[in-house]
mmCIF file of C-alpha atoms and ligand atoms in Angstrom:
data_model
loop_
_atom_site.group_PDB
_atom_site.id
_atom_site.type_symbol
_atom_site.label_atom_id
_atom_site.label_comp_id
_atom_site.label_asym_id
_atom_site.label_seq_id
_atom_site.Cartn_x
_atom_site.Cartn_y
_atom_site.Cartn_z
ATOM 1 C CA MET A 18 120.437 -9.419 27.875
ATOM 2 C CA ASN A 19 120.302 -12.784 29.660
ATOM 3 C CA VAL A 20 122.529 -15.151 27.695
ATOM 4 C CA SER A 21 122.908 -18.880 28.379
ATOM 5 C CA PHE A 22 125.875 -20.758 26.950
ATOM 6 C CA LEU A 23 125.863 -24.563 26.792
ATOM 7 C CA GLY A 24 129.103 -26.372 25.941
ATOM 8 C CA LEU A 25 132.304 -25.079 27.532
ATOM 9 C CA GLY A 26 134.763 -27.038 25.384
ATOM 10 C CA ALA A 27 138.028 -25.950 23.767
ATOM 11 C CA ILE A 28 136.329 -23.191 21.758
ATOM 12 C CA GLY A 29 133.102 -22.740 23.714
ATOM 13 C CA ALA A 30 134.796 -21.640 26.959
ATOM 14 C CA PRO A 31 136.841 -18.784 25.447
ATOM 15 C CA MET A 32 133.769 -17.656 23.460
ATOM 16 C CA ALA A 33 131.581 -17.657 26.557
ATOM 17 C CA ARG A 34 134.178 -15.717 28.540
ATOM 18 C CA HIS A 35 133.440 -12.624 26.400
ATOM 19 C CA LEU A 36 129.778 -12.819 27.403
ATOM 20 C CA ALA A 37 130.490 -12.908 31.135
ATOM 21 C CA LYS A 38 130.496 -9.133 31.411
ATOM 22 C CA PRO A 39 127.991 -6.277 30.960
ATOM 23 C CA PRO A 40 125.816 -5.667 29.050
ATOM 24 C CA HIS A 41 125.306 -9.421 29.174
ATOM 25 C CA SER A 42 124.321 -11.541 32.136
ATOM 26 C CA LEU A 43 125.676 -15.045 31.596
ATOM 27 C CA THR A 44 124.468 -18.476 32.677
ATOM 28 C CA VAL A 45 126.452 -21.572 31.673
ATOM 29 C CA TRP A 46 125.829 -25.301 31.530
ATOM 30 C CA ASN A 47 128.307 -28.047 30.687
ATOM 31 C CA ARG A 48 127.848 -31.829 30.629
ATOM 32 C CA THR A 49 130.851 -32.286 32.906
ATOM 33 C CA ALA A 50 129.672 -30.091 35.762
ATOM 34 C CA ASP A 51 133.160 -29.491 37.186
ATOM 35 C CA ARG A 52 134.116 -27.527 34.093
ATOM 36 C CA ALA A 53 131.044 -25.304 34.449
ATOM 37 C CA ARG A 54 131.719 -24.772 38.158
ATOM 38 C CA ALA A 55 135.347 -23.791 37.469
ATOM 39 C CA PHE A 56 134.164 -21.411 34.731
ATOM 40 C CA GLY A 57 131.599 -19.892 37.098
ATOM 41 C CA THR A 58 134.210 -19.364 39.810
ATOM 42 C CA GLU A 59 136.568 -17.736 37.321
ATOM 43 C CA THR A 60 134.079 -15.449 35.559
ATOM 44 C CA GLY A 61 131.189 -14.948 37.976
ATOM 45 C CA ALA A 62 128.747 -16.564 35.542
ATOM 46 C CA ARG A 63 125.725 -18.326 37.028
ATOM 47 C CA VAL A 64 125.997 -22.125 36.717
ATOM 48 C CA ALA A 65 122.863 -24.062 35.763
ATOM 49 C CA ALA A 66 122.385 -27.663 36.884
ATOM 50 C CA THR A 67 120.519 -28.752 33.736
ATOM 51 C CA PRO A 68 119.990 -27.519 30.157
ATOM 52 C CA ALA A 69 116.371 -26.713 31.121
ATOM 53 C CA GLU A 70 117.554 -24.552 33.998
ATOM 54 C CA ALA A 71 120.011 -22.799 31.683
ATOM 55 C CA ALA A 72 117.272 -22.036 29.160
ATOM 56 C CA ARG A 73 114.815 -20.745 31.762
ATOM 57 C CA GLY A 74 114.747 -16.931 31.762
ATOM 58 C CA ALA A 75 117.237 -16.645 28.883
ATOM 59 C CA ASP A 76 116.776 -14.105 26.088
ATOM 60 C CA VAL A 77 119.413 -15.925 24.042
ATOM 61 C CA VAL A 78 120.531 -19.560 24.264
ATOM 62 C CA ILE A 79 123.867 -20.469 22.640
ATOM 63 C CA THR A 80 125.068 -24.031 22.098
ATOM 64 C CA CYS A 81 128.592 -25.122 21.082
ATOM 65 C CA LEU A 82 128.763 -28.921 21.020
ATOM 66 C CA PRO A 83 130.652 -31.422 18.844
ATOM 67 C CA THR A 84 127.906 -32.088 16.280
ATOM 68 C CA SER A 85 124.294 -31.176 15.515
ATOM 69 C CA ALA A 86 123.266 -34.575 16.882
ATOM 70 C CA GLU A 87 124.309 -33.579 20.417
ATOM 71 C CA VAL A 88 122.458 -30.270 20.064
ATOM 72 C CA GLU A 89 119.261 -32.002 18.958
ATOM 73 C CA ALA A 90 119.570 -34.565 21.758
ATOM 74 C CA LEU A 91 119.880 -31.783 24.322
ATOM 75 C CA LEU A 92 116.457 -30.396 23.395
ATOM 76 C CA ASP A 93 114.379 -33.214 24.830
ATOM 77 C CA GLY A 94 113.455 -34.675 28.205
ATOM 78 C CA ASP A 95 112.475 -33.180 31.558
ATOM 79 C CA ASP A 96 115.922 -31.570 31.880
ATOM 80 C CA GLY A 97 116.226 -30.651 28.190
ATOM 81 C CA ILE A 98 116.429 -27.170 26.716
ATOM 82 C CA LEU A 99 112.821 -27.193 25.466
ATOM 83 C CA ALA A 100 111.566 -27.731 29.014
ATOM 84 C CA GLY A 101 112.922 -24.306 29.983
ATOM 85 C CA LEU A 102 112.671 -22.355 26.735
ATOM 86 C CA ALA A 103 110.125 -19.506 26.559
ATOM 87 C CA PRO A 104 108.552 -18.251 23.302
ATOM 88 C CA ASN A 105 110.523 -15.482 21.561
ATOM 89 C CA THR A 106 113.871 -16.715 22.868
ATOM 90 C CA LEU A 107 116.671 -16.643 20.284
ATOM 91 C CA PHE A 108 118.571 -19.923 19.822
ATOM 92 C CA ILE A 109 122.056 -19.619 18.308
ATOM 93 C CA ASP A 110 123.941 -22.834 17.562
ATOM 94 C CA CYS A 111 127.689 -22.219 17.231
ATOM 95 C CA THR A 112 128.400 -25.899 16.690
ATOM 96 C CA SER A 113 129.967 -26.700 13.297
ATOM 97 C CA GLY A 114 126.782 -28.550 12.472
ATOM 98 C CA ASP A 115 125.164 -30.179 9.484
ATOM 99 C CA PRO A 116 122.591 -28.262 7.445
ATOM 100 C CA ALA A 117 119.914 -30.985 7.461
ATOM 101 C CA THR A 118 119.835 -31.335 11.256
ATOM 102 C CA SER A 119 119.944 -27.555 11.735
ATOM 103 C CA LYS A 120 116.897 -27.197 9.482
ATOM 104 C CA ARG A 121 115.058 -29.859 11.500
ATOM 105 C CA ILE A 122 115.958 -28.152 14.797
ATOM 106 C CA ALA A 123 114.805 -24.801 13.369
ATOM 107 C CA ARG A 124 111.428 -26.301 12.428
ATOM 108 C CA ARG A 125 110.955 -27.778 15.903
ATOM 109 C CA LEU A 126 111.817 -24.474 17.559
ATOM 110 C CA ALA A 127 109.599 -22.483 15.181
ATOM 111 C CA ASP A 128 106.640 -24.514 16.500
ATOM 112 C CA ARG A 129 107.371 -22.835 19.857
ATOM 113 C CA SER A 130 107.947 -19.376 18.359
ATOM 114 C CA VAL A 131 111.688 -19.632 18.991
ATOM 115 C CA ALA A 132 114.003 -18.319 16.259
ATOM 116 C CA PHE A 133 117.028 -20.462 15.358
ATOM 117 C CA MET A 134 120.310 -19.570 13.703
ATOM 118 C CA ASP A 135 123.236 -21.830 12.811
ATOM 119 C CA ALA A 136 126.373 -19.812 13.536
ATOM 120 C CA PRO A 137 129.526 -21.916 13.298
ATOM 121 C CA VAL A 138 132.786 -20.076 13.842
ATOM 122 C CA SER A 139 136.288 -20.045 12.416
ATOM 123 C CA GLY A 140 139.520 -18.665 13.821
ATOM 124 C CA GLY A 141 140.470 -21.324 16.331
ATOM 125 C CA VAL A 142 140.988 -21.107 20.060
ATOM 126 C CA SER A 143 143.258 -18.049 19.718
ATOM 127 C CA GLY A 144 140.578 -16.250 17.669
ATOM 128 C CA ALA A 145 138.028 -17.113 20.342
ATOM 129 C CA GLN A 146 140.317 -15.773 23.071
ATOM 130 C CA GLN A 147 140.898 -12.555 21.155
ATOM 131 C CA GLY A 148 137.238 -12.150 20.146
ATOM 132 C CA THR A 149 138.143 -12.128 16.460
ATOM 133 C CA LEU A 150 136.214 -15.135 15.166
ATOM 134 C CA THR A 151 134.506 -15.269 11.793
ATOM 135 C CA VAL A 152 130.863 -16.263 12.325
ATOM 136 C CA MET A 153 128.988 -17.902 9.444
ATOM 137 C CA CYS A 154 125.268 -17.449 9.965
ATOM 138 C CA GLY A 155 122.229 -19.207 8.583
ATOM 139 C CA ALA A 156 118.996 -17.343 9.363
ATOM 140 C CA ASP A 157 116.589 -14.704 8.102
ATOM 141 C CA ASP A 158 117.601 -11.038 8.186
ATOM 142 C CA ALA A 159 115.630 -10.205 11.331
ATOM 143 C CA THR A 160 117.139 -13.091 13.324
ATOM 144 C CA PHE A 161 120.630 -12.144 12.170
ATOM 145 C CA GLU A 162 120.149 -8.539 13.320
ATOM 146 C CA ARG A 163 118.780 -9.743 16.652
ATOM 147 C CA ALA A 164 121.827 -11.963 17.164
ATOM 148 C CA ARG A 165 124.390 -9.340 16.198
ATOM 149 C CA PRO A 166 124.962 -7.785 19.687
ATOM 150 C CA VAL A 167 125.714 -11.223 21.120
ATOM 151 C CA LEU A 168 127.894 -12.404 18.235
ATOM 152 C CA ASP A 169 129.840 -9.127 18.380
ATOM 153 C CA ALA A 170 131.179 -10.204 21.769
ATOM 154 C CA PHE A 171 133.349 -12.942 20.223
ATOM 155 C CA GLY A 172 133.157 -12.341 16.481
ATOM 156 C CA LYS A 173 134.919 -9.863 14.248
ATOM 157 C CA LYS A 174 133.471 -10.844 10.865
ATOM 158 C CA LEU A 175 129.779 -11.727 11.017
ATOM 159 C CA VAL A 176 128.362 -12.975 7.719
ATOM 160 C CA LEU A 177 124.777 -13.909 6.914
ATOM 161 C CA CYS A 178 125.359 -16.752 4.435
ATOM 162 C CA GLY A 179 121.707 -17.501 3.684
ATOM 163 C CA ALA A 180 118.779 -19.325 5.249
ATOM 164 C CA VAL A 181 119.126 -21.834 8.113
ATOM 165 C CA GLY A 182 121.816 -24.389 7.236
ATOM 166 C CA ALA A 183 123.807 -22.000 5.028
ATOM 167 C CA GLY A 184 126.279 -21.163 7.803
ATOM 168 C CA ASP A 185 126.918 -24.865 8.409
ATOM 169 C CA ALA A 186 127.416 -25.438 4.684
ATOM 170 C CA VAL A 187 129.982 -22.657 4.244
ATOM 171 C CA LYS A 188 131.819 -23.793 7.370
ATOM 172 C CA ALA A 189 131.954 -27.395 6.093
ATOM 173 C CA VAL A 190 133.476 -26.311 2.776
ATOM 174 C CA ASN A 191 136.070 -24.239 4.659
ATOM 175 C CA GLN A 192 136.915 -27.301 6.741
ATOM 176 C CA ALA A 193 137.197 -29.479 3.638
ATOM 177 C CA LEU A 194 139.870 -27.075 2.384
ATOM 178 C CA LEU A 195 141.646 -27.290 5.750
ATOM 179 C CA GLY A 196 141.575 -31.093 5.520
ATOM 180 C CA VAL A 197 142.843 -31.139 1.935
ATOM 181 C CA HIS A 198 145.721 -28.800 2.793
ATOM 182 C CA ILE A 199 146.739 -30.806 5.869
ATOM 183 C CA TRP A 200 146.685 -34.081 4.006
ATOM 184 C CA ALA A 201 148.454 -32.844 0.860
ATOM 185 C CA LEU A 202 151.149 -30.996 2.800
ATOM 186 C CA SER A 203 151.675 -34.030 5.044
ATOM 187 C CA GLU A 204 152.287 -36.291 2.065
ATOM 188 C CA GLY A 205 154.586 -33.728 0.449
ATOM 189 C CA LEU A 206 156.695 -32.948 3.502
ATOM 190 C CA VAL A 207 157.082 -36.593 4.507
ATOM 191 C CA ALA A 208 158.284 -37.373 0.964
ATOM 192 C CA LEU A 209 160.716 -34.445 0.997
ATOM 193 C CA SER A 210 162.031 -35.446 4.443
ATOM 194 C CA LYS A 211 162.539 -39.027 3.316
ATOM 195 C CA ALA A 212 164.478 -37.769 0.308
ATOM 196 C CA GLY A 213 166.762 -35.861 2.672
ATOM 197 C CA ILE A 214 165.406 -32.376 1.946
ATOM 198 C CA SER A 215 164.852 -30.182 5.003
ATOM 199 C CA PRO A 216 161.135 -29.671 5.715
ATOM 200 C CA ARG A 217 161.926 -26.292 7.288
ATOM 201 C CA LEU A 218 163.623 -25.207 4.065
ATOM 202 C CA ALA A 219 160.743 -26.630 2.002
ATOM 203 C CA LEU A 220 158.177 -24.741 4.108
ATOM 204 C CA ASP A 221 160.191 -21.568 3.698
ATOM 205 C CA VAL A 222 160.021 -21.994 -0.086
ATOM 206 C CA ILE A 223 156.347 -22.992 -0.158
ATOM 207 C CA ASN A 224 155.392 -20.055 2.061
ATOM 208 C CA ALA A 225 156.909 -17.715 -0.530
ATOM 209 C CA SER A 226 155.227 -19.586 -3.394
ATOM 210 C CA SER A 227 151.822 -20.423 -4.847
ATOM 211 C CA GLY A 228 151.194 -23.528 -2.729
ATOM 212 C CA ARG A 229 151.130 -21.674 0.577
ATOM 213 C CA SER A 230 148.133 -21.781 2.909
ATOM 214 C CA ASN A 231 147.299 -21.226 6.571
ATOM 215 C CA VAL A 232 148.353 -24.836 7.038
ATOM 216 C CA SER A 233 151.847 -24.236 5.649
ATOM 217 C CA GLN A 234 152.293 -20.727 7.014
ATOM 218 C CA ASN A 235 151.082 -21.352 10.538
ATOM 219 C CA LEU A 236 150.086 -24.882 11.469
ATOM 220 C CA PHE A 237 153.035 -26.870 10.088
ATOM 221 C CA THR A 238 155.571 -24.175 10.879
ATOM 222 C CA GLU A 239 154.499 -23.777 14.503
ATOM 223 C CA ARG A 240 153.200 -27.223 15.378
ATOM 224 C CA VAL A 241 154.629 -29.973 13.168
ATOM 225 C CA ILE A 242 158.301 -29.338 12.497
ATOM 226 C CA THR A 243 158.634 -28.166 16.109
ATOM 227 C CA ARG A 244 156.819 -31.399 17.203
ATOM 228 C CA ALA A 245 154.779 -29.218 19.588
ATOM 229 C CA PHE A 246 151.365 -30.554 18.468
ATOM 230 C CA PRO A 247 149.216 -28.543 20.896
ATOM 231 C CA ARG A 248 145.709 -29.984 21.158
ATOM 232 C CA THR A 249 143.306 -27.173 20.180
ATOM 233 C CA PHE A 250 140.942 -28.741 17.645
ATOM 234 C CA LYS A 251 140.266 -32.450 17.519
ATOM 235 C CA LEU A 252 141.007 -34.552 14.456
ATOM 236 C CA ALA A 253 137.647 -36.239 15.162
ATOM 237 C CA LEU A 254 135.905 -32.887 14.682
ATOM 238 C CA LEU A 255 137.724 -32.168 11.409
ATOM 239 C CA GLU A 256 136.747 -35.624 10.138
ATOM 240 C CA LYS A 257 133.134 -34.812 11.068
ATOM 241 C CA ASP A 258 133.343 -31.474 9.223
ATOM 242 C CA VAL A 259 134.807 -32.861 6.002
ATOM 243 C CA THR A 260 132.211 -35.643 6.046
ATOM 244 C CA ILE A 261 129.495 -32.961 6.255
ATOM 245 C CA ALA A 262 131.049 -31.198 3.243
ATOM 246 C CA ALA A 263 131.045 -34.427 1.205
ATOM 247 C CA GLU A 264 127.440 -35.147 2.189
ATOM 248 C CA PHE A 265 126.411 -31.587 1.340
ATOM 249 C CA ALA A 266 127.938 -31.937 -2.141
ATOM 250 C CA ARG A 267 126.143 -35.266 -2.604
ATOM 251 C CA GLU A 268 122.797 -33.772 -1.561
ATOM 252 C CA ASN A 269 123.311 -31.081 -4.171
ATOM 253 C CA ARG A 270 124.329 -33.636 -6.824
ATOM 254 C CA VAL A 271 127.877 -32.324 -7.113
ATOM 255 C CA PRO A 272 130.563 -34.992 -7.577
ATOM 256 C CA SER A 273 133.127 -34.548 -4.793
ATOM 257 C CA PRO A 274 135.731 -37.309 -5.065
ATOM 258 C CA LEU A 275 138.498 -35.231 -3.477
ATOM 259 C CA THR A 276 136.419 -34.131 -0.481
ATOM 260 C CA GLN A 277 135.147 -37.675 0.057
ATOM 261 C CA SER A 278 138.675 -39.113 -0.165
ATOM 262 C CA VAL A 279 139.960 -36.698 2.462
ATOM 263 C CA ALA A 280 136.959 -37.492 4.682
ATOM 264 C CA ASP A 281 137.780 -41.217 4.354
ATOM 265 C CA LEU A 282 141.487 -40.654 5.066
ATOM 266 C CA LEU A 283 140.705 -38.546 8.120
ATOM 267 C CA ARG A 284 138.408 -41.311 9.362
ATOM 268 C CA VAL A 285 141.325 -43.757 9.163
ATOM 269 C CA ALA A 286 143.565 -41.256 10.952
ATOM 270 C CA ARG A 287 140.936 -40.742 13.678
ATOM 271 C CA HIS A 288 140.697 -44.489 14.147
ATOM 272 C CA GLU A 289 144.482 -44.931 14.322
ATOM 273 C CA LEU A 290 145.359 -41.842 16.374
ATOM 274 C CA GLY A 291 142.366 -41.744 18.716
ATOM 275 C CA GLU A 292 139.556 -39.398 19.714
ATOM 276 C CA GLU A 293 141.818 -36.971 21.569
ATOM 277 C CA ALA A 294 144.345 -36.416 18.737
ATOM 278 C CA ASP A 295 144.608 -32.895 17.344
ATOM 279 C CA HIS A 296 143.731 -32.319 13.674
ATOM 280 C CA VAL A 297 147.327 -31.491 12.759
ATOM 281 C CA GLU A 298 148.432 -34.871 14.138
ATOM 282 C CA ALA A 299 147.005 -36.449 10.964
ATOM 283 C CA VAL A 300 150.535 -36.058 9.596
ATOM 284 C CA LYS A 301 151.640 -38.727 12.089
ATOM 285 C CA LEU A 302 149.740 -41.401 10.203
ATOM 286 C CA ILE A 303 151.629 -40.682 6.982
ATOM 287 C CA GLU A 304 154.860 -40.551 8.988
ATOM 288 C CA GLN A 305 154.060 -44.016 10.351
ATOM 289 C CA TRP A 306 153.298 -45.379 6.881
ATOM 290 C CA ALA A 307 156.556 -43.920 5.537
ATOM 291 C CA ALA A 308 158.682 -44.583 8.642
ATOM 292 C CA CYS A 309 159.910 -41.005 8.483
ATOM 293 C CA GLU A 310 159.248 -38.006 10.734
ATOM 294 C CA VAL A 311 158.871 -34.418 9.584
ATOM 295 C CA THR A 312 161.074 -32.494 11.959
ATOM 296 C CA GLY A 313 163.286 -29.503 11.646
HETATM 297 P P1 LIG B 428 135.452 -30.046 22.605
HETATM 298 O O1 LIG B 428 135.488 -31.506 22.359
HETATM 299 O O2 LIG B 428 136.626 -29.360 23.209
HETATM 300 O O3 LIG B 428 134.191 -29.712 23.550
HETATM 301 C C1 LIG B 428 132.944 -30.270 23.292
HETATM 302 C C2 LIG B 428 131.914 -29.693 24.243
HETATM 303 O O4 LIG B 428 130.670 -30.370 24.004
HETATM 304 C C3 LIG B 428 132.254 -29.922 25.719
HETATM 305 O O5 LIG B 428 131.681 -28.882 26.476
HETATM 306 C C4 LIG B 428 131.558 -31.250 25.999
HETATM 307 O O6 LIG B 428 131.232 -31.437 27.365
HETATM 308 C C5 LIG B 428 130.282 -31.056 25.208
HETATM 309 N N1 LIG B 428 129.645 -32.321 24.855
HETATM 310 C C6 LIG B 428 130.178 -33.360 24.177
HETATM 311 N N2 LIG B 428 129.275 -34.340 24.020
HETATM 312 C C7 LIG B 428 128.148 -33.899 24.619
HETATM 313 C C8 LIG B 428 126.854 -34.475 24.810
HETATM 314 N N3 LIG B 428 126.540 -35.678 24.315
HETATM 315 N N4 LIG B 428 125.938 -33.763 25.488
HETATM 316 C C9 LIG B 428 126.236 -32.534 25.990
HETATM 317 N N5 LIG B 428 127.435 -31.938 25.854
HETATM 318 C C10 LIG B 428 128.375 -32.629 25.170
HETATM 319 O O7 LIG B 428 135.049 -29.376 21.213
HETATM 320 P P2 LIG B 428 135.349 -27.889 20.699
HETATM 321 O O8 LIG B 428 134.984 -26.923 21.756
HETATM 322 O O9 LIG B 428 136.688 -27.837 20.095
HETATM 323 O O10 LIG B 428 134.300 -27.801 19.479
HETATM 324 C C11 LIG B 428 132.933 -27.483 19.654
HETATM 325 C C12 LIG B 428 132.374 -27.171 18.264
HETATM 326 O O11 LIG B 428 133.071 -26.046 17.718
HETATM 327 C C13 LIG B 428 132.556 -28.332 17.272
HETATM 328 O O12 LIG B 428 131.461 -28.395 16.406
HETATM 329 C C14 LIG B 428 133.824 -27.921 16.515
HETATM 330 O O13 LIG B 428 133.856 -28.511 15.228
HETATM 331 C C15 LIG B 428 133.679 -26.411 16.485
HETATM 332 N N6 LIG B 428 134.916 -25.644 16.333
HETATM 333 C C16 LIG B 428 136.026 -25.877 17.114
HETATM 334 C C17 LIG B 428 137.179 -25.135 16.921
HETATM 335 C C18 LIG B 428 138.431 -25.334 17.750
HETATM 336 O O14 LIG B 428 139.456 -24.722 17.414
HETATM 337 N N7 LIG B 428 138.419 -26.153 18.798
HETATM 338 C C19 LIG B 428 137.256 -24.094 15.878
HETATM 339 C C20 LIG B 428 136.016 -23.886 15.170
HETATM 340 C C21 LIG B 428 134.922 -24.656 15.376
HETATM 341 P P3 LIG B 428 132.253 -32.160 28.366
HETATM 342 O O15 LIG B 428 133.040 -31.066 29.003
HETATM 343 O O16 LIG B 428 131.359 -32.872 29.326
HETATM 344 O O17 LIG B 428 133.101 -33.120 27.564
#
């Protein structure tokens, strides 16, 4: 199977690495060509000079870019994906995208007899490295079955969530929960710290109680109170995801004041902390407001 992977970012690169071995034959493209060249040297993957060149001869094209907008933009032009895409290719978008744009992309590709699937992932960079990602798919049954051998390379739990856009929607709701947990735990731990109560002790209690979550059990324990703050998933991308969740609720006429509030707060945090900040660094904004650091 000739697989082309476009977008070798924090999660894309470790996902693509699993495809750089038999039975797959991998071609990669990345906007910053140096990253693609380094990946090619490391893995033996063929490096394409343009998205069109990457798509040419591919059985499966995979994209993993920040948002659906970048994926759609990459389709067009002399060097764009469509210029190289043959009928009957399978297009899998692993971007955490938005359902409306994914549906539009699917319609455009269907005109060329190319099947599309939204397939955002969860499990973080470590899950990508270990090949244990959860993959949330939006497609018809036949497309899902066609994609399975490729998704198996980096995914452990592959779920067909519904028609095109359904994978994006489930992913966005998951991310809204991540955002809510980060924000609520940040407020709580900063308040406890300011009152002189150890955040390490508080986390120990919470992690044995009903308020625990992945955020309390892993992210805050390993990254916040240690002040390690590794940069694995951008705050800007979480803000994008929670905004998609709020928009999705609105489109379906479901009031979502909590999701919208967290989206707004994350937008402020993104503005204050910058485009390169990690999602967990959102706590730093509350620390600044309160003039108190969570450290243990
Ligand atoms: P990064 O910011 O690390 O990487 C983004 C990738 O997209 C890079 O390859 C970048 O190229 C490329 N890119 C950015 N803008 C454009 C553009 N205009 N045209 C072409 N290529 C572009 O993001 P991640 O890898 O972290 O995330 C990718 C997707 O996966 C996002 O939708 C994110 O929400 C999702 N995701 C990320 C997770 C994580 O833990 N990081 C976990 C689960 C999902 P360049 O090298 O030139 O900058």
